[in-house]
Amino acid sequence: MASIAPVIDISGYLAGDNSQIPKITAEIDRAFRTTGFFQLVGHGIPQSQIDGMIQATADFFALPDETKRKIHGKMRGYQSPELRESLSSLAKEGFFIGRHLPGRNRPIVEGNLWLKEEEAPGFRKTIEEYFAAMEKLAVILLRLIALGLGLEETFFDNFAKQPEGAVLMRVHRYHPTLPEEGDDVVGLEAHADTSGVTILYQDGIGGLQVKNEQTGEFETIEPVRDAFVINLGNMFARWTNDNYLAAEHRVLLPTDKFRYSAAYFMAGWLDQVIECLPQVLKAGESPKYETCTVEELVTNFRKEIYDIHTPGATAYVTVEES
Ligand SMILES: O=C(O)CCC(=O)C(=O)O
Ligand SMILES: [Fe+2]
């Protein structure tokens, strides 16, 4: 059986070797049709930058609770474990950042929350630089996806590059289970992402699992040190009429050490209209989803999440940038 997340090397494309494009785009197309996940190597982001991001994340979460809570937020800043009632209090902490767009009053485009430099030396710079690297990688990925779908290479450029975009990154610390809890404790429940494409880095601990559509079983994606795990969110299910999978995935808690990961969600330009691409429809098929905008999808998602888990919470936090 094919791997649940095949390793795909895009270095040929990045080096400008056009002869590599058909092979790479066909591999990506196959992965998204069969499992919705692949592991990306040859992406050009130095391992030292990735390791630095993981170290900065670990240092941030190691700060005292009261320091982290100074920047407690919902879609930006520190997310303590209790924000999601469905998880055990020890399961997972997060820190969210998104695009920095001061002066825009549009919901979803919010200000980031940072500690003072002396409270978390180097954290902001490291995370912002990694986020910027993800922004570039997302454009590259979307170009390869466009080619694989038989579209113009730049088809998704506006989606990715228009500044007013729902583009977020969350770094996580998953806490080890208590001895009496055993293995197989779910720390992040099964979900599909609300994104176009998600670029995830998981450290070497493991625990990320994807639901196999054929068997219904969750299968583990083994960490590959220099690879990003790439998956599609529900926007591509809509664009491709479910030919590309927005696969369900979850995370099992580690058993003896913290696990760190970083998930960058390219949910794109708020005014992007998402409608079924005519290229994917076979004779006699019709679109399964209503046409909608990114803003509608993301707003609905946030309402669902925050109204369910934190009654009374608003879908957005609008924060003045310091
Ligand atoms: O931490 C991970 O490995 C996965 C995170 C994830 O799926 C998410 O944040 O949506
Ligand atoms: Fe996810």
PDB file of N, CA, C and O and ligand atoms in Angstrom, residues 170 172 174 188 191 193 200 208 249 251 259 261 263 265, ligand 1:
ATOM      1  N   ARG A 170       0.414  28.465  14.518  1.00  0.00           N
ATOM      2  CA  ARG A 170       0.333  28.141  15.953  1.00  0.00           C
ATOM      3  C   ARG A 170       1.449  27.173  16.280  1.00  0.00           C
ATOM      4  O   ARG A 170       1.594  26.133  15.632  1.00  0.00           O
ATOM      5  N   HIS A 172       2.980  24.685  19.237  1.00  0.00           N
ATOM      6  CA  HIS A 172       2.342  23.903  20.297  1.00  0.00           C
ATOM      7  C   HIS A 172       3.367  23.260  21.212  1.00  0.00           C
ATOM      8  O   HIS A 172       4.452  22.885  20.757  1.00  0.00           O
ATOM      9  N   TYR A 174       2.897  19.909  23.590  1.00  0.00           N
ATOM     10  CA  TYR A 174       2.046  18.829  24.078  1.00  0.00           C
ATOM     11  C   TYR A 174       2.707  18.232  25.318  1.00  0.00           C
ATOM     12  O   TYR A 174       3.897  17.900  25.300  1.00  0.00           O
ATOM     13  N   LEU A 188      -4.788  16.309  20.664  1.00  0.00           N
ATOM     14  CA  LEU A 188      -5.490  17.198  19.725  1.00  0.00           C
ATOM     15  C   LEU A 188      -6.470  16.310  18.987  1.00  0.00           C
ATOM     16  O   LEU A 188      -6.072  15.353  18.310  1.00  0.00           O
ATOM     17  N   HIS A 191      -9.610  16.276  13.464  1.00  0.00           N
ATOM     18  CA  HIS A 191     -10.202  17.444  12.804  1.00  0.00           C
ATOM     19  C   HIS A 191      -9.634  17.543  11.398  1.00  0.00           C
ATOM     20  O   HIS A 191      -8.586  16.967  11.097  1.00  0.00           O
ATOM     21  N   ASP A 193      -8.436  20.665   8.736  1.00  0.00           N
ATOM     22  CA  ASP A 193      -8.057  22.064   8.927  1.00  0.00           C
ATOM     23  C   ASP A 193      -8.962  23.004   8.125  1.00  0.00           C
ATOM     24  O   ASP A 193      -9.397  22.670   7.023  1.00  0.00           O
ATOM     25  N   LEU A 200       3.178  21.938   8.327  1.00  0.00           N
ATOM     26  CA  LEU A 200       3.423  21.566   9.722  1.00  0.00           C
ATOM     27  C   LEU A 200       4.860  21.087   9.901  1.00  0.00           C
ATOM     28  O   LEU A 200       5.372  20.360   9.049  1.00  0.00           O
ATOM     29  N   LEU A 208       1.612  12.387  15.456  1.00  0.00           N
ATOM     30  CA  LEU A 208       0.651  12.858  14.454  1.00  0.00           C
ATOM     31  C   LEU A 208       0.077  11.659  13.697  1.00  0.00           C
ATOM     32  O   LEU A 208       0.820  10.796  13.232  1.00  0.00           O
ATOM     33  N   HIS A 249      -7.083  14.436  10.934  1.00  0.00           N
ATOM     34  CA  HIS A 249      -5.850  14.062  11.627  1.00  0.00           C
ATOM     35  C   HIS A 249      -5.976  14.424  13.095  1.00  0.00           C
ATOM     36  O   HIS A 249      -6.864  15.181  13.489  1.00  0.00           O
ATOM     37  N   VAL A 251      -3.527  14.227  17.159  1.00  0.00           N
ATOM     38  CA  VAL A 251      -2.205  14.044  17.766  1.00  0.00           C
ATOM     39  C   VAL A 251      -2.356  13.267  19.072  1.00  0.00           C
ATOM     40  O   VAL A 251      -3.189  13.618  19.918  1.00  0.00           O
ATOM     41  N   ARG A 259       6.289  17.407  23.489  1.00  0.00           N
ATOM     42  CA  ARG A 259       6.365  17.375  22.025  1.00  0.00           C
ATOM     43  C   ARG A 259       6.055  18.784  21.515  1.00  0.00           C
ATOM     44  O   ARG A 259       5.115  19.427  21.983  1.00  0.00           O
ATOM     45  N   SER A 261       5.458  21.365  18.044  1.00  0.00           N
ATOM     46  CA  SER A 261       5.168  21.403  16.615  1.00  0.00           C
ATOM     47  C   SER A 261       4.776  22.825  16.242  1.00  0.00           C
ATOM     48  O   SER A 261       4.456  23.644  17.119  1.00  0.00           O
ATOM     49  N   ALA A 263       2.325  24.735  13.249  1.00  0.00           N
ATOM     50  CA  ALA A 263       1.405  24.567  12.121  1.00  0.00           C
ATOM     51  C   ALA A 263       1.106  25.941  11.525  1.00  0.00           C
ATOM     52  O   ALA A 263       0.592  26.827  12.216  1.00  0.00           O
ATOM     53  N   PHE A 265      -1.047  27.889   8.807  1.00  0.00           N
ATOM     54  CA  PHE A 265      -2.297  27.687   8.058  1.00  0.00           C
ATOM     55  C   PHE A 265      -2.465  28.794   7.020  1.00  0.00           C
ATOM     56  O   PHE A 265      -2.714  29.949   7.382  1.00  0.00           O
TER      57      PHE A 265
HETATM   58  O1  LIG B   1       0.781  19.344  16.282  1.00  0.00           O
HETATM   59  C1  LIG B   1       0.584  18.691  15.267  1.00  0.00           C
HETATM   60  O2  LIG B   1       1.376  17.841  14.864  1.00  0.00           O
HETATM   61  C2  LIG B   1      -0.670  18.893  14.464  1.00  0.00           C
HETATM   62  C3  LIG B   1      -1.340  20.219  14.692  1.00  0.00           C
HETATM   63  C4  LIG B   1      -2.610  20.371  13.907  1.00  0.00           C
HETATM   64  O3  LIG B   1      -3.103  19.488  13.274  1.00  0.00           O
HETATM   65  C5  LIG B   1      -3.295  21.678  13.924  1.00  0.00           C
HETATM   66  O4  LIG B   1      -2.861  22.568  14.680  1.00  0.00           O
HETATM   67  O5  LIG B   1      -4.284  21.839  13.175  1.00  0.00           O
END
